[in-house]
Amino acid sequence: MFHPLLTRDARKPAWSSGIDISMVPLRKVVGRSSQINNGWHRTNKHPLGYLPGESRPELAQFLVLAEMDPNVSLVAAQACVITFGHDGKPCRHFPDYAVIESGGSVLYEVKTARKYGQTEVRRRLASAGLSIEARGWPYFVALDNEMRGAPYFHAAETLWRRHRPIFTDLQRLAVERALGTAERTVADVVADLAGDDNAPSVEQVLSLAANARVFIDLTQPVGRGSVIRQADPQAMPKPLLPRRRPAEDLDLEQAA
């Protein structure tokens, strides 16, 4: 059974004002026969320890990157309903995920590039996005090809497999002590701690990184040679989730 190591925001959600957020999905997960990965995703970033996804891009891409990104501290699925006007008609929109990222509240929609390539889809999302932004929240679309094609995606995916916590608090403290203020490889840290009563294995150090107890460089393959450092809130790594603002994409298209 998975026992989440909840982030602070997951233990006590603190969303921005302007949009009411439910920690329970406001609609059921839609099962699609053409999608092979409908289901639930384990997480440290929601109080229940699991999040639903309706498609492979949501489960195998967006939620993997959100989970491996220390900048993301809280994720909720289908957490709000947005009413907006589009082509003179009232519409409703359930954004896929609400996220606290770098301390701010953000709404994300996950789309395939093929679906987003349809002009009417972009127009509708742009209308929804402008309504959301008017309430003080950023709104972005994360595309499957941009998540999958990100230079760090395969490393994040590999690290995700170490997500289950297999370390003790004493091992965490030993690794932090061995790191000090320097960047070091996993192999060097493990070698330095060899013989220590709380010496971790390579897999346990990678599990620490997968649970954001230390920061890891995801521009390189994950393993013994991975470079890690202290989890310093004043020196966060770059965000992992690619993002598009639909209204901006539509403006660029119309200007072309």
PDB file of N, CA and C in Angstrom, residues 54-144:
ATOM      1  N   GLU A  54      -7.667  10.954 -16.997  1.00  0.00           N
ATOM      2  CA  GLU A  54      -8.584  10.451 -18.019  1.00  0.00           C
ATOM      3  C   GLU A  54      -7.884   9.982 -19.281  1.00  0.00           C
ATOM      4  N   SER A  55      -6.572  10.158 -19.340  1.00  0.00           N
ATOM      5  CA  SER A  55      -5.860   9.820 -20.568  1.00  0.00           C
ATOM      6  C   SER A  55      -4.406   9.530 -20.245  1.00  0.00           C
ATOM      7  N   ARG A  56      -3.722   8.956 -21.206  1.00  0.00           N
ATOM      8  CA  ARG A  56      -2.294   8.703 -21.028  1.00  0.00           C
ATOM      9  C   ARG A  56      -1.505   9.992 -20.823  1.00  0.00           C
ATOM     10  N   PRO A  57      -1.754  11.075 -21.596  1.00  0.00           N
ATOM     11  CA  PRO A  57      -1.011  12.310 -21.318  1.00  0.00           C
ATOM     12  C   PRO A  57      -1.180  12.816 -19.895  1.00  0.00           C
ATOM     13  N   GLU A  58      -2.372  12.648 -19.328  1.00  0.00           N
ATOM     14  CA  GLU A  58      -2.578  13.100 -17.949  1.00  0.00           C
ATOM     15  C   GLU A  58      -1.813  12.218 -16.973  1.00  0.00           C
ATOM     16  N   LEU A  59      -1.967  10.907 -17.093  1.00  0.00           N
ATOM     17  CA  LEU A  59      -1.402   9.975 -16.126  1.00  0.00           C
ATOM     18  C   LEU A  59       0.101   9.773 -16.300  1.00  0.00           C
ATOM     19  N   ALA A  60       0.531   9.582 -17.523  1.00  0.00           N
ATOM     20  CA  ALA A  60       1.913   9.173 -17.775  1.00  0.00           C
ATOM     21  C   ALA A  60       2.834  10.331 -18.112  1.00  0.00           C
ATOM     22  N   GLN A  61       2.282  11.530 -18.255  1.00  0.00           N
ATOM     23  CA  GLN A  61       3.125  12.686 -18.580  1.00  0.00           C
ATOM     24  C   GLN A  61       2.916  13.830 -17.587  1.00  0.00           C
ATOM     25  N   PHE A  62       1.714  14.421 -17.594  1.00  0.00           N
ATOM     26  CA  PHE A  62       1.494  15.586 -16.738  1.00  0.00           C
ATOM     27  C   PHE A  62       1.723  15.253 -15.267  1.00  0.00           C
ATOM     28  N   LEU A  63       1.085  14.193 -14.760  1.00  0.00           N
ATOM     29  CA  LEU A  63       1.196  13.893 -13.335  1.00  0.00           C
ATOM     30  C   LEU A  63       2.589  13.400 -12.948  1.00  0.00           C
ATOM     31  N   VAL A  64       3.305  12.781 -13.867  1.00  0.00           N
ATOM     32  CA  VAL A  64       4.692  12.395 -13.593  1.00  0.00           C
ATOM     33  C   VAL A  64       5.553  13.642 -13.420  1.00  0.00           C
ATOM     34  N   LEU A  65       5.427  14.606 -14.356  1.00  0.00           N
ATOM     35  CA  LEU A  65       6.223  15.823 -14.260  1.00  0.00           C
ATOM     36  C   LEU A  65       5.833  16.642 -13.038  1.00  0.00           C
ATOM     37  N   ALA A  66       4.519  16.740 -12.761  1.00  0.00           N
ATOM     38  CA  ALA A  66       4.079  17.500 -11.590  1.00  0.00           C
ATOM     39  C   ALA A  66       4.611  16.870 -10.304  1.00  0.00           C
ATOM     40  N   GLU A  67       4.619  15.542 -10.257  1.00  0.00           N
ATOM     41  CA  GLU A  67       5.083  14.859  -9.050  1.00  0.00           C
ATOM     42  C   GLU A  67       6.577  15.011  -8.854  1.00  0.00           C
ATOM     43  N   MET A  68       7.350  15.002  -9.928  1.00  0.00           N
ATOM     44  CA  MET A  68       8.802  15.076  -9.828  1.00  0.00           C
ATOM     45  C   MET A  68       9.324  16.499  -9.738  1.00  0.00           C
ATOM     46  N   ASP A  69       8.444  17.488  -9.864  1.00  0.00           N
ATOM     47  CA  ASP A  69       8.847  18.896  -9.828  1.00  0.00           C
ATOM     48  C   ASP A  69       8.704  19.435  -8.408  1.00  0.00           C
ATOM     49  N   PRO A  70       9.808  19.773  -7.731  1.00  0.00           N
ATOM     50  CA  PRO A  70       9.700  20.332  -6.376  1.00  0.00           C
ATOM     51  C   PRO A  70       8.971  21.672  -6.330  1.00  0.00           C
ATOM     52  N   ASN A  71       8.861  22.354  -7.481  1.00  0.00           N
ATOM     53  CA  ASN A  71       8.128  23.619  -7.512  1.00  0.00           C
ATOM     54  C   ASN A  71       6.630  23.414  -7.313  1.00  0.00           C
ATOM     55  N   VAL A  72       6.132  22.207  -7.613  1.00  0.00           N
ATOM     56  CA  VAL A  72       4.715  21.884  -7.469  1.00  0.00           C
ATOM     57  C   VAL A  72       4.500  21.254  -6.098  1.00  0.00           C
ATOM     58  N   SER A  73       3.631  21.870  -5.301  1.00  0.00           N
ATOM     59  CA  SER A  73       3.413  21.382  -3.940  1.00  0.00           C
ATOM     60  C   SER A  73       2.007  20.859  -3.698  1.00  0.00           C
ATOM     61  N   LEU A  74       1.078  21.066  -4.649  1.00  0.00           N
ATOM     62  CA  LEU A  74      -0.297  20.608  -4.472  1.00  0.00           C
ATOM     63  C   LEU A  74      -0.951  20.462  -5.840  1.00  0.00           C
ATOM     64  N   VAL A  75      -1.678  19.371  -6.032  1.00  0.00           N
ATOM     65  CA  VAL A  75      -2.405  19.120  -7.280  1.00  0.00           C
ATOM     66  C   VAL A  75      -3.796  18.609  -6.922  1.00  0.00           C
ATOM     67  N   ALA A  76      -4.810  19.156  -7.582  1.00  0.00           N
ATOM     68  CA  ALA A  76      -6.183  18.659  -7.434  1.00  0.00           C
ATOM     69  C   ALA A  76      -6.766  18.480  -8.832  1.00  0.00           C
ATOM     70  N   ALA A  77      -7.570  17.443  -9.013  1.00  0.00           N
ATOM     71  CA  ALA A  77      -8.119  17.107 -10.329  1.00  0.00           C
ATOM     72  C   ALA A  77      -9.571  17.546 -10.452  1.00  0.00           C
ATOM     73  N   GLN A  78      -9.921  18.080 -11.649  1.00  0.00           N
ATOM     74  CA  GLN A  78     -11.290  18.546 -11.919  1.00  0.00           C
ATOM     75  C   GLN A  78     -11.835  19.276 -10.691  1.00  0.00           C
ATOM     76  N   ALA A  79     -11.066  20.266 -10.253  1.00  0.00           N
ATOM     77  CA  ALA A  79     -11.290  20.874  -8.939  1.00  0.00           C
ATOM     78  C   ALA A  79     -12.205  22.093  -8.957  1.00  0.00           C
ATOM     79  N   CYS A  80     -12.583  22.569 -10.140  1.00  0.00           N
ATOM     80  CA  CYS A  80     -13.443  23.747 -10.210  1.00  0.00           C
ATOM     81  C   CYS A  80     -14.225  23.717 -11.515  1.00  0.00           C
ATOM     82  N   VAL A  81     -15.284  24.496 -11.547  1.00  0.00           N
ATOM     83  CA  VAL A  81     -16.053  24.670 -12.771  1.00  0.00           C
ATOM     84  C   VAL A  81     -16.034  26.153 -13.109  1.00  0.00           C
ATOM     85  N   ILE A  82     -15.700  26.458 -14.348  1.00  0.00           N
ATOM     86  CA  ILE A  82     -15.596  27.836 -14.819  1.00  0.00           C
ATOM     87  C   ILE A  82     -16.740  28.118 -15.785  1.00  0.00           C
ATOM     88  N   THR A  83     -17.499  29.129 -15.519  1.00  0.00           N
ATOM     89  CA  THR A  83     -18.534  29.578 -16.459  1.00  0.00           C
ATOM     90  C   THR A  83     -17.971  30.758 -17.245  1.00  0.00           C
ATOM     91  N   PHE A  84     -18.212  30.758 -18.547  1.00  0.00           N
ATOM     92  CA  PHE A  84     -17.650  31.818 -19.394  1.00  0.00           C
ATOM     93  C   PHE A  84     -18.503  31.946 -20.647  1.00  0.00           C
ATOM     94  N   GLY A  85     -18.314  33.043 -21.336  1.00  0.00           N
ATOM     95  CA  GLY A  85     -19.024  33.252 -22.585  1.00  0.00           C
ATOM     96  C   GLY A  85     -18.136  32.946 -23.780  1.00  0.00           C
ATOM     97  N   HIS A  86     -18.735  32.304 -24.791  1.00  0.00           N
ATOM     98  CA  HIS A  86     -17.986  31.980 -26.007  1.00  0.00           C
ATOM     99  C   HIS A  86     -18.928  32.049 -27.194  1.00  0.00           C
ATOM    100  N   ASP A  87     -18.600  32.882 -28.158  1.00  0.00           N
ATOM    101  CA  ASP A  87     -19.450  33.079 -29.340  1.00  0.00           C
ATOM    102  C   ASP A  87     -20.884  33.438 -28.948  1.00  0.00           C
ATOM    103  N   GLY A  88     -20.992  34.252 -27.909  1.00  0.00           N
ATOM    104  CA  GLY A  88     -22.299  34.719 -27.479  1.00  0.00           C
ATOM    105  C   GLY A  88     -23.119  33.711 -26.711  1.00  0.00           C
ATOM    106  N   LYS A  89     -22.514  32.595 -26.317  1.00  0.00           N
ATOM    107  CA  LYS A  89     -23.245  31.556 -25.595  1.00  0.00           C
ATOM    108  C   LYS A  89     -22.571  31.290 -24.243  1.00  0.00           C
ATOM    109  N   PRO A  90     -23.366  30.955 -23.219  1.00  0.00           N
ATOM    110  CA  PRO A  90     -22.779  30.575 -21.926  1.00  0.00           C
ATOM    111  C   PRO A  90     -22.191  29.165 -22.004  1.00  0.00           C
ATOM    112  N   CYS A  91     -21.028  28.981 -21.424  1.00  0.00           N
ATOM    113  CA  CYS A  91     -20.343  27.686 -21.457  1.00  0.00           C
ATOM    114  C   CYS A  91     -19.805  27.349 -20.070  1.00  0.00           C
ATOM    115  N   ARG A  92     -19.488  26.067 -19.880  1.00  0.00           N
ATOM    116  CA  ARG A  92     -18.854  25.603 -18.652  1.00  0.00           C
ATOM    117  C   ARG A  92     -17.573  24.847 -19.012  1.00  0.00           C
ATOM    118  N   HIS A  93     -16.589  24.963 -18.123  1.00  0.00           N
ATOM    119  CA  HIS A  93     -15.303  24.307 -18.352  1.00  0.00           C
ATOM    120  C   HIS A  93     -14.781  23.768 -17.027  1.00  0.00           C
ATOM    121  N   PHE A  94     -14.371  22.492 -17.018  1.00  0.00           N
ATOM    122  CA  PHE A  94     -13.737  21.877 -15.861  1.00  0.00           C
ATOM    123  C   PHE A  94     -12.246  21.710 -16.185  1.00  0.00           C
ATOM    124  N   PRO A  95     -11.380  22.631 -15.792  1.00  0.00           N
ATOM    125  CA  PRO A  95      -9.944  22.438 -16.053  1.00  0.00           C
ATOM    126  C   PRO A  95      -9.464  21.118 -15.442  1.00  0.00           C
ATOM    127  N   ASP A  96      -8.517  20.479 -16.124  1.00  0.00           N
ATOM    128  CA  ASP A  96      -8.075  19.157 -15.680  1.00  0.00           C
ATOM    129  C   ASP A  96      -7.448  19.183 -14.291  1.00  0.00           C
ATOM    130  N   TYR A  97      -6.577  20.180 -14.050  1.00  0.00           N
ATOM    131  CA  TYR A  97      -5.866  20.188 -12.771  1.00  0.00           C
ATOM    132  C   TYR A  97      -5.687  21.614 -12.247  1.00  0.00           C
ATOM    133  N   ALA A  98      -5.850  21.744 -10.938  1.00  0.00           N
ATOM    134  CA  ALA A  98      -5.471  22.954 -10.209  1.00  0.00           C
ATOM    135  C   ALA A  98      -4.176  22.632  -9.467  1.00  0.00           C
ATOM    136  N   VAL A  99      -3.211  23.547  -9.545  1.00  0.00           N
ATOM    137  CA  VAL A  99      -1.860  23.277  -9.046  1.00  0.00           C
ATOM    138  C   VAL A  99      -1.370  24.478  -8.250  1.00  0.00           C
ATOM    139  N   ILE A 100      -0.706  24.220  -7.137  1.00  0.00           N
ATOM    140  CA  ILE A 100       0.092  25.267  -6.500  1.00  0.00           C
ATOM    141  C   ILE A 100       1.530  25.053  -6.958  1.00  0.00           C
ATOM    142  N   GLU A 101       2.022  26.033  -7.693  1.00  0.00           N
ATOM    143  CA  GLU A 101       3.337  25.941  -8.334  1.00  0.00           C
ATOM    144  C   GLU A 101       4.130  27.202  -8.029  1.00  0.00           C
ATOM    145  N   SER A 102       5.303  27.011  -7.433  1.00  0.00           N
ATOM    146  CA  SER A 102       6.140  28.140  -7.018  1.00  0.00           C
ATOM    147  C   SER A 102       5.357  29.108  -6.135  1.00  0.00           C
ATOM    148  N   GLY A 103       4.490  28.552  -5.315  1.00  0.00           N
ATOM    149  CA  GLY A 103       3.733  29.346  -4.362  1.00  0.00           C
ATOM    150  C   GLY A 103       2.459  29.963  -4.903  1.00  0.00           C
ATOM    151  N   GLY A 104       2.208  29.893  -6.216  1.00  0.00           N
ATOM    152  CA  GLY A 104       1.017  30.477  -6.823  1.00  0.00           C
ATOM    153  C   GLY A 104       0.049  29.426  -7.321  1.00  0.00           C
ATOM    154  N   SER A 105      -1.228  29.785  -7.386  1.00  0.00           N
ATOM    155  CA  SER A 105      -2.269  28.859  -7.847  1.00  0.00           C
ATOM    156  C   SER A 105      -2.454  28.981  -9.354  1.00  0.00           C
ATOM    157  N   VAL A 106      -2.470  27.842 -10.049  1.00  0.00           N
ATOM    158  CA  VAL A 106      -2.516  27.793 -11.506  1.00  0.00           C
ATOM    159  C   VAL A 106      -3.514  26.722 -11.933  1.00  0.00           C
ATOM    160  N   LEU A 107      -4.219  26.960 -13.028  1.00  0.00           N
ATOM    161  CA  LEU A 107      -5.078  25.942 -13.629  1.00  0.00           C
ATOM    162  C   LEU A 107      -4.435  25.432 -14.913  1.00  0.00           C
ATOM    163  N   TYR A 108      -4.499  24.109 -15.103  1.00  0.00           N
ATOM    164  CA  TYR A 108      -3.927  23.474 -16.288  1.00  0.00           C
ATOM    165  C   TYR A 108      -4.973  22.635 -17.002  1.00  0.00           C
ATOM    166  N   GLU A 109      -4.929  22.677 -18.323  1.00  0.00           N
ATOM    167  CA  GLU A 109      -5.670  21.752 -19.168  1.00  0.00           C
ATOM    168  C   GLU A 109      -4.647  20.911 -19.916  1.00  0.00           C
ATOM    169  N   VAL A 110      -4.850  19.603 -19.975  1.00  0.00           N
ATOM    170  CA  VAL A 110      -3.939  18.699 -20.674  1.00  0.00           C
ATOM    171  C   VAL A 110      -4.597  18.299 -21.987  1.00  0.00           C
ATOM    172  N   LYS A 111      -3.876  18.486 -23.086  1.00  0.00           N
ATOM    173  CA  LYS A 111      -4.422  18.191 -24.400  1.00  0.00           C
ATOM    174  C   LYS A 111      -3.384  17.495 -25.265  1.00  0.00           C
ATOM    175  N   THR A 112      -3.864  16.686 -26.195  1.00  0.00           N
ATOM    176  CA  THR A 112      -2.969  16.175 -27.233  1.00  0.00           C
ATOM    177  C   THR A 112      -2.722  17.300 -28.237  1.00  0.00           C
ATOM    178  N   ALA A 113      -1.569  17.269 -28.865  1.00  0.00           N
ATOM    179  CA  ALA A 113      -1.266  18.279 -29.877  1.00  0.00           C
ATOM    180  C   ALA A 113      -2.267  18.202 -31.021  1.00  0.00           C
ATOM    181  N   ARG A 114      -2.718  17.004 -31.311  1.00  0.00           N
ATOM    182  CA  ARG A 114      -3.692  16.837 -32.399  1.00  0.00           C
ATOM    183  C   ARG A 114      -5.002  17.553 -32.066  1.00  0.00           C
ATOM    184  N   LYS A 115      -5.478  17.392 -30.843  1.00  0.00           N
ATOM    185  CA  LYS A 115      -6.721  18.048 -30.441  1.00  0.00           C
ATOM    186  C   LYS A 115      -6.531  19.561 -30.393  1.00  0.00           C
ATOM    187  N   TYR A 116      -5.418  19.998 -29.836  1.00  0.00           N
ATOM    188  CA  TYR A 116      -5.158  21.433 -29.709  1.00  0.00           C
ATOM    189  C   TYR A 116      -4.961  22.083 -31.075  1.00  0.00           C
ATOM    190  N   GLY A 117      -4.634  21.274 -32.066  1.00  0.00           N
ATOM    191  CA  GLY A 117      -4.464  21.795 -33.419  1.00  0.00           C
ATOM    192  C   GLY A 117      -5.764  22.222 -34.078  1.00  0.00           C
ATOM    193  N   GLN A 118      -6.894  21.896 -33.482  1.00  0.00           N
ATOM    194  CA  GLN A 118      -8.186  22.297 -34.021  1.00  0.00           C
ATOM    195  C   GLN A 118      -8.498  23.731 -33.592  1.00  0.00           C
ATOM    196  N   THR A 119      -8.740  24.581 -34.548  1.00  0.00           N
ATOM    197  CA  THR A 119      -8.930  26.006 -34.265  1.00  0.00           C
ATOM    198  C   THR A 119     -10.051  26.248 -33.267  1.00  0.00           C
ATOM    199  N   GLU A 120     -11.165  25.543 -33.411  1.00  0.00           N
ATOM    200  CA  GLU A 120     -12.292  25.775 -32.507  1.00  0.00           C
ATOM    201  C   GLU A 120     -11.946  25.389 -31.071  1.00  0.00           C
ATOM    202  N   VAL A 121     -11.127  24.355 -30.897  1.00  0.00           N
ATOM    203  CA  VAL A 121     -10.696  23.970 -29.555  1.00  0.00           C
ATOM    204  C   VAL A 121      -9.866  25.093 -28.941  1.00  0.00           C
ATOM    205  N   ARG A 122      -8.928  25.643 -29.708  1.00  0.00           N
ATOM    206  CA  ARG A 122      -8.102  26.741 -29.202  1.00  0.00           C
ATOM    207  C   ARG A 122      -8.949  27.965 -28.897  1.00  0.00           C
ATOM    208  N   ARG A 123      -9.928  28.255 -29.741  1.00  0.00           N
ATOM    209  CA  ARG A 123     -10.784  29.422 -29.514  1.00  0.00           C
ATOM    210  C   ARG A 123     -11.576  29.271 -28.213  1.00  0.00           C
ATOM    211  N   ARG A 124     -12.119  28.093 -27.995  1.00  0.00           N
ATOM    212  CA  ARG A 124     -12.913  27.864 -26.779  1.00  0.00           C
ATOM    213  C   ARG A 124     -12.025  27.926 -25.534  1.00  0.00           C
ATOM    214  N   LEU A 125     -10.836  27.317 -25.616  1.00  0.00           N
ATOM    215  CA  LEU A 125      -9.925  27.364 -24.478  1.00  0.00           C
ATOM    216  C   LEU A 125      -9.429  28.785 -24.226  1.00  0.00           C
ATOM    217  N   ALA A 126      -9.267  29.561 -25.297  1.00  0.00           N
ATOM    218  CA  ALA A 126      -8.856  30.959 -25.133  1.00  0.00           C
ATOM    219  C   ALA A 126      -9.938  31.748 -24.400  1.00  0.00           C
ATOM    220  N   SER A 127     -11.191  31.514 -24.748  1.00  0.00           N
ATOM    221  CA  SER A 127     -12.295  32.196 -24.064  1.00  0.00           C
ATOM    222  C   SER A 127     -12.334  31.805 -22.582  1.00  0.00           C
ATOM    223  N   ALA A 128     -12.178  30.497 -22.320  1.00  0.00           N
ATOM    224  CA  ALA A 128     -12.154  30.037 -20.930  1.00  0.00           C
ATOM    225  C   ALA A 128     -10.968  30.638 -20.184  1.00  0.00           C
ATOM    226  N   GLY A 129      -9.813  30.669 -20.850  1.00  0.00           N
ATOM    227  CA  GLY A 129      -8.609  31.193 -20.217  1.00  0.00           C
ATOM    228  C   GLY A 129      -8.722  32.664 -19.865  1.00  0.00           C
ATOM    229  N   LEU A 130      -9.319  33.462 -20.736  1.00  0.00           N
ATOM    230  CA  LEU A 130      -9.476  34.883 -20.445  1.00  0.00           C
ATOM    231  C   LEU A 130     -10.394  35.092 -19.244  1.00  0.00           C
ATOM    232  N   SER A 131     -11.428  34.271 -19.141  1.00  0.00           N
ATOM    233  CA  SER A 131     -12.322  34.362 -17.984  1.00  0.00           C
ATOM    234  C   SER A 131     -11.589  33.981 -16.696  1.00  0.00           C
ATOM    235  N   ILE A 132     -10.781  32.949 -16.767  1.00  0.00           N
ATOM    236  CA  ILE A 132     -10.006  32.514 -15.596  1.00  0.00           C
ATOM    237  C   ILE A 132      -8.989  33.579 -15.192  1.00  0.00           C
ATOM    238  N   GLU A 133      -8.297  34.139 -16.182  1.00  0.00           N
ATOM    239  CA  GLU A 133      -7.282  35.158 -15.890  1.00  0.00           C
ATOM    240  C   GLU A 133      -7.911  36.418 -15.306  1.00  0.00           C
ATOM    241  N   ALA A 134      -9.146  36.718 -15.708  1.00  0.00           N
ATOM    242  CA  ALA A 134      -9.845  37.875 -15.147  1.00  0.00           C
ATOM    243  C   ALA A 134     -10.118  37.689 -13.657  1.00  0.00           C
ATOM    244  N   ARG A 135     -10.097  36.445 -13.207  1.00  0.00           N
ATOM    245  CA  ARG A 135     -10.303  36.161 -11.780  1.00  0.00           C
ATOM    246  C   ARG A 135      -8.988  36.074 -11.020  1.00  0.00           C
ATOM    247  N   GLY A 136      -7.891  36.362 -11.707  1.00  0.00           N
ATOM    248  CA  GLY A 136      -6.599  36.439 -11.041  1.00  0.00           C
ATOM    249  C   GLY A 136      -5.767  35.181 -11.053  1.00  0.00           C
ATOM    250  N   TRP A 137      -6.186  34.167 -11.823  1.00  0.00           N
ATOM    251  CA  TRP A 137      -5.447  32.911 -11.890  1.00  0.00           C
ATOM    252  C   TRP A 137      -4.805  32.742 -13.272  1.00  0.00           C
ATOM    253  N   PRO A 138      -3.554  32.288 -13.347  1.00  0.00           N
ATOM    254  CA  PRO A 138      -2.990  31.879 -14.634  1.00  0.00           C
ATOM    255  C   PRO A 138      -3.669  30.595 -15.127  1.00  0.00           C
ATOM    256  N   TYR A 139      -3.746  30.463 -16.457  1.00  0.00           N
ATOM    257  CA  TYR A 139      -4.358  29.277 -17.064  1.00  0.00           C
ATOM    258  C   TYR A 139      -3.493  28.849 -18.234  1.00  0.00           C
ATOM    259  N   PHE A 140      -3.075  27.587 -18.231  1.00  0.00           N
ATOM    260  CA  PHE A 140      -2.182  27.089 -19.259  1.00  0.00           C
ATOM    261  C   PHE A 140      -2.670  25.741 -19.800  1.00  0.00           C
ATOM    262  N   VAL A 141      -2.251  25.453 -21.022  1.00  0.00           N
ATOM    263  CA  VAL A 141      -2.463  24.150 -21.632  1.00  0.00           C
ATOM    264  C   VAL A 141      -1.117  23.443 -21.705  1.00  0.00           C
ATOM    265  N   ALA A 142      -1.066  22.190 -21.268  1.00  0.00           N
ATOM    266  CA  ALA A 142       0.129  21.357 -21.393  1.00  0.00           C
ATOM    267  C   ALA A 142      -0.135  20.323 -22.478  1.00  0.00           C
ATOM    268  N   LEU A 143       0.693  20.327 -23.520  1.00  0.00           N
ATOM    269  CA  LEU A 143       0.497  19.435 -24.664  1.00  0.00           C
ATOM    270  C   LEU A 143       1.328  18.166 -24.537  1.00  0.00           C
ATOM    271  N   ASP A 144       0.761  17.054 -25.003  1.00  0.00           N
ATOM    272  CA  ASP A 144       1.426  15.762 -24.862  1.00  0.00           C
ATOM    273  C   ASP A 144       2.792  15.736 -25.530  1.00  0.00           C
TER     274      ASP A 144
END
